[in-house]
């Protein structure tokens, strides 16, 4: 009986410690970086959530920049992606389909100029970024579809280009959602 009482007290004490820890960490995050603590949400003019800076979205319209392929359809409930070898038949078929889609959507851009990040998954399947090259190669299609000049689109890509972390880590990238929001504003004349 004594062992059961000790077990119960220990369980209750650990539950209180864990709850207190979560409250302290959440409080610190809210105080120090509230935007990130709340998911880095992006709102429209009506104050409706339209996305997060950290989770990609599937853009298929020719008038928008397209992001990376996501095997999980950017569903943040469960991140991850199949870890296929380059010789896997499913991977080969998906890649061939992606290349064919590229050719039909971007007839003026040869496949040799197709950046690999536009036909491959990120490790999480949620990546909201593409390389600067992947954004730039889509400019002719978007210009033709929206009527926005290629020069204006190049300026938007430059505006949304995020430099390397600490100047040396990672690659220069573009957040597709933030870029497409500006494309839509430009089309709407805002």
PDB file of N, CA, C and O in Angstrom, residues 63 65 138-144 146-159 179 183 186:
ATOM      1  N   UNK A  63      -0.807  31.742 -62.950  1.00  0.00           N
ATOM      2  CA  UNK A  63      -0.525  33.117 -62.559  1.00  0.00           C
ATOM      3  C   UNK A  63       0.180  33.252 -61.231  1.00  0.00           C
ATOM      4  O   UNK A  63       0.393  34.370 -60.755  1.00  0.00           O
ATOM      5  N   UNK A  65       3.461  31.706 -58.559  1.00  0.00           N
ATOM      6  CA  UNK A  65       4.685  30.918 -58.423  1.00  0.00           C
ATOM      7  C   UNK A  65       4.321  29.583 -57.785  1.00  0.00           C
ATOM      8  O   UNK A  65       3.511  29.535 -56.866  1.00  0.00           O
ATOM      9  N   UNK A 138      10.233  30.822 -63.382  1.00  0.00           N
ATOM     10  CA  UNK A 138       8.782  30.831 -63.549  1.00  0.00           C
ATOM     11  C   UNK A 138       8.246  32.187 -64.021  1.00  0.00           C
ATOM     12  O   UNK A 138       7.079  32.314 -64.380  1.00  0.00           O
ATOM     13  N   UNK A 139       9.086  33.198 -64.020  1.00  0.00           N
ATOM     14  CA  UNK A 139       8.652  34.565 -64.344  1.00  0.00           C
ATOM     15  C   UNK A 139       7.976  34.684 -65.716  1.00  0.00           C
ATOM     16  O   UNK A 139       6.921  35.315 -65.819  1.00  0.00           O
ATOM     17  N   UNK A 140       8.512  34.101 -66.788  1.00  0.00           N
ATOM     18  CA  UNK A 140       7.832  34.252 -68.090  1.00  0.00           C
ATOM     19  C   UNK A 140       6.382  33.742 -68.072  1.00  0.00           C
ATOM     20  O   UNK A 140       5.489  34.398 -68.617  1.00  0.00           O
ATOM     21  N   UNK A 141       6.148  32.591 -67.467  1.00  0.00           N
ATOM     22  CA  UNK A 141       4.787  32.033 -67.395  1.00  0.00           C
ATOM     23  C   UNK A 141       3.858  32.962 -66.628  1.00  0.00           C
ATOM     24  O   UNK A 141       2.741  33.254 -67.051  1.00  0.00           O
ATOM     25  N   UNK A 142       4.314  33.462 -65.495  1.00  0.00           N
ATOM     26  CA  UNK A 142       3.479  34.305 -64.648  1.00  0.00           C
ATOM     27  C   UNK A 142       3.216  35.645 -65.333  1.00  0.00           C
ATOM     28  O   UNK A 142       2.095  36.162 -65.298  1.00  0.00           O
ATOM     29  N   UNK A 143       4.217  36.183 -65.993  1.00  0.00           N
ATOM     30  CA  UNK A 143       4.051  37.438 -66.718  1.00  0.00           C
ATOM     31  C   UNK A 143       3.001  37.292 -67.809  1.00  0.00           C
ATOM     32  O   UNK A 143       2.109  38.142 -67.957  1.00  0.00           O
ATOM     33  N   UNK A 144       3.092  36.213 -68.557  1.00  0.00           N
ATOM     34  CA  UNK A 144       2.130  35.964 -69.640  1.00  0.00           C
ATOM     35  C   UNK A 144       0.721  35.788 -69.081  1.00  0.00           C
ATOM     36  O   UNK A 144      -0.250  36.297 -69.649  1.00  0.00           O
ATOM     37  N   UNK A 146      -0.537  36.868 -66.068  1.00  0.00           N
ATOM     38  CA  UNK A 146      -1.081  37.966 -65.265  1.00  0.00           C
ATOM     39  C   UNK A 146      -0.991  39.329 -65.927  1.00  0.00           C
ATOM     40  O   UNK A 146      -1.696  40.253 -65.530  1.00  0.00           O
ATOM     41  N   UNK A 147      -0.095  39.471 -66.901  1.00  0.00           N
ATOM     42  CA  UNK A 147       0.118  40.778 -67.507  1.00  0.00           C
ATOM     43  C   UNK A 147       1.107  41.639 -66.731  1.00  0.00           C
ATOM     44  O   UNK A 147       1.403  42.763 -67.127  1.00  0.00           O
ATOM     45  N   UNK A 148       1.630  41.124 -65.636  1.00  0.00           N
ATOM     46  CA  UNK A 148       2.665  41.841 -64.878  1.00  0.00           C
ATOM     47  C   UNK A 148       3.959  41.729 -65.672  1.00  0.00           C
ATOM     48  O   UNK A 148       4.313  40.645 -66.146  1.00  0.00           O
ATOM     49  N   UNK A 149       4.674  42.826 -65.809  1.00  0.00           N
ATOM     50  CA  UNK A 149       5.914  42.784 -66.583  1.00  0.00           C
ATOM     51  C   UNK A 149       6.944  41.880 -65.904  1.00  0.00           C
ATOM     52  O   UNK A 149       6.932  41.714 -64.685  1.00  0.00           O
ATOM     53  N   UNK A 150       7.804  41.326 -66.720  1.00  0.00           N
ATOM     54  CA  UNK A 150       8.866  40.470 -66.182  1.00  0.00           C
ATOM     55  C   UNK A 150       9.755  41.262 -65.235  1.00  0.00           C
ATOM     56  O   UNK A 150      10.227  40.729 -64.229  1.00  0.00           O
ATOM     57  N   UNK A 151       9.973  42.533 -65.538  1.00  0.00           N
ATOM     58  CA  UNK A 151      10.799  43.376 -64.661  1.00  0.00           C
ATOM     59  C   UNK A 151      10.159  43.527 -63.285  1.00  0.00           C
ATOM     60  O   UNK A 151      10.844  43.434 -62.265  1.00  0.00           O
ATOM     61  N   UNK A 152       8.837  43.762 -63.256  1.00  0.00           N
ATOM     62  CA  UNK A 152       8.142  43.871 -61.968  1.00  0.00           C
ATOM     63  C   UNK A 152       8.239  42.558 -61.187  1.00  0.00           C
ATOM     64  O   UNK A 152       8.436  42.572 -59.972  1.00  0.00           O
ATOM     65  N   UNK A 153       8.086  41.448 -61.881  1.00  0.00           N
ATOM     66  CA  UNK A 153       8.169  40.140 -61.211  1.00  0.00           C
ATOM     67  C   UNK A 153       9.575  39.890 -60.672  1.00  0.00           C
ATOM     68  O   UNK A 153       9.736  39.351 -59.574  1.00  0.00           O
ATOM     69  N   UNK A 154      10.593  40.292 -61.421  1.00  0.00           N
ATOM     70  CA  UNK A 154      11.967  40.159 -60.929  1.00  0.00           C
ATOM     71  C   UNK A 154      12.165  40.987 -59.655  1.00  0.00           C
ATOM     72  O   UNK A 154      12.830  40.539 -58.716  1.00  0.00           O
ATOM     73  N   UNK A 155      11.557  42.180 -59.624  1.00  0.00           N
ATOM     74  CA  UNK A 155      11.646  43.018 -58.425  1.00  0.00           C
ATOM     75  C   UNK A 155      10.941  42.357 -57.240  1.00  0.00           C
ATOM     76  O   UNK A 155      11.438  42.407 -56.111  1.00  0.00           O
ATOM     77  N   UNK A 156       9.795  41.722 -57.490  1.00  0.00           N
ATOM     78  CA  UNK A 156       9.089  41.026 -56.407  1.00  0.00           C
ATOM     79  C   UNK A 156       9.912  39.848 -55.885  1.00  0.00           C
ATOM     80  O   UNK A 156       9.986  39.616 -54.679  1.00  0.00           O
ATOM     81  N   UNK A 157      10.530  39.111 -56.797  1.00  0.00           N
ATOM     82  CA  UNK A 157      11.388  37.988 -56.368  1.00  0.00           C
ATOM     83  C   UNK A 157      12.540  38.523 -55.528  1.00  0.00           C
ATOM     84  O   UNK A 157      12.844  37.986 -54.459  1.00  0.00           O
ATOM     85  N   UNK A 158      13.165  39.605 -55.977  1.00  0.00           N
ATOM     86  CA  UNK A 158      14.278  40.192 -55.222  1.00  0.00           C
ATOM     87  C   UNK A 158      13.800  40.660 -53.849  1.00  0.00           C
ATOM     88  O   UNK A 158      14.490  40.465 -52.841  1.00  0.00           O
ATOM     89  N   UNK A 159      12.631  41.257 -53.791  1.00  0.00           N
ATOM     90  CA  UNK A 159      12.071  41.740 -52.519  1.00  0.00           C
ATOM     91  C   UNK A 159      11.867  40.595 -51.524  1.00  0.00           C
ATOM     92  O   UNK A 159      12.062  40.759 -50.323  1.00  0.00           O
ATOM     93  N   UNK A 179       5.481  35.749 -51.647  1.00  0.00           N
ATOM     94  CA  UNK A 179       5.666  36.245 -53.010  1.00  0.00           C
ATOM     95  C   UNK A 179       4.332  36.265 -53.757  1.00  0.00           C
ATOM     96  O   UNK A 179       3.992  37.253 -54.412  1.00  0.00           O
ATOM     97  N   UNK A 183       2.121  39.140 -55.686  1.00  0.00           N
ATOM     98  CA  UNK A 183       1.669  38.994 -57.082  1.00  0.00           C
ATOM     99  C   UNK A 183       0.188  39.325 -57.158  1.00  0.00           C
ATOM    100  O   UNK A 183      -0.261  40.084 -58.033  1.00  0.00           O
ATOM    101  N   UNK A 186      -0.426  42.997 -56.828  1.00  0.00           N
ATOM    102  CA  UNK A 186      -0.046  43.693 -58.050  1.00  0.00           C
ATOM    103  C   UNK A 186      -1.125  43.533 -59.118  1.00  0.00           C
ATOM    104  O   UNK A 186      -1.490  44.502 -59.799  1.00  0.00           O
TER     105      UNK A 186
END
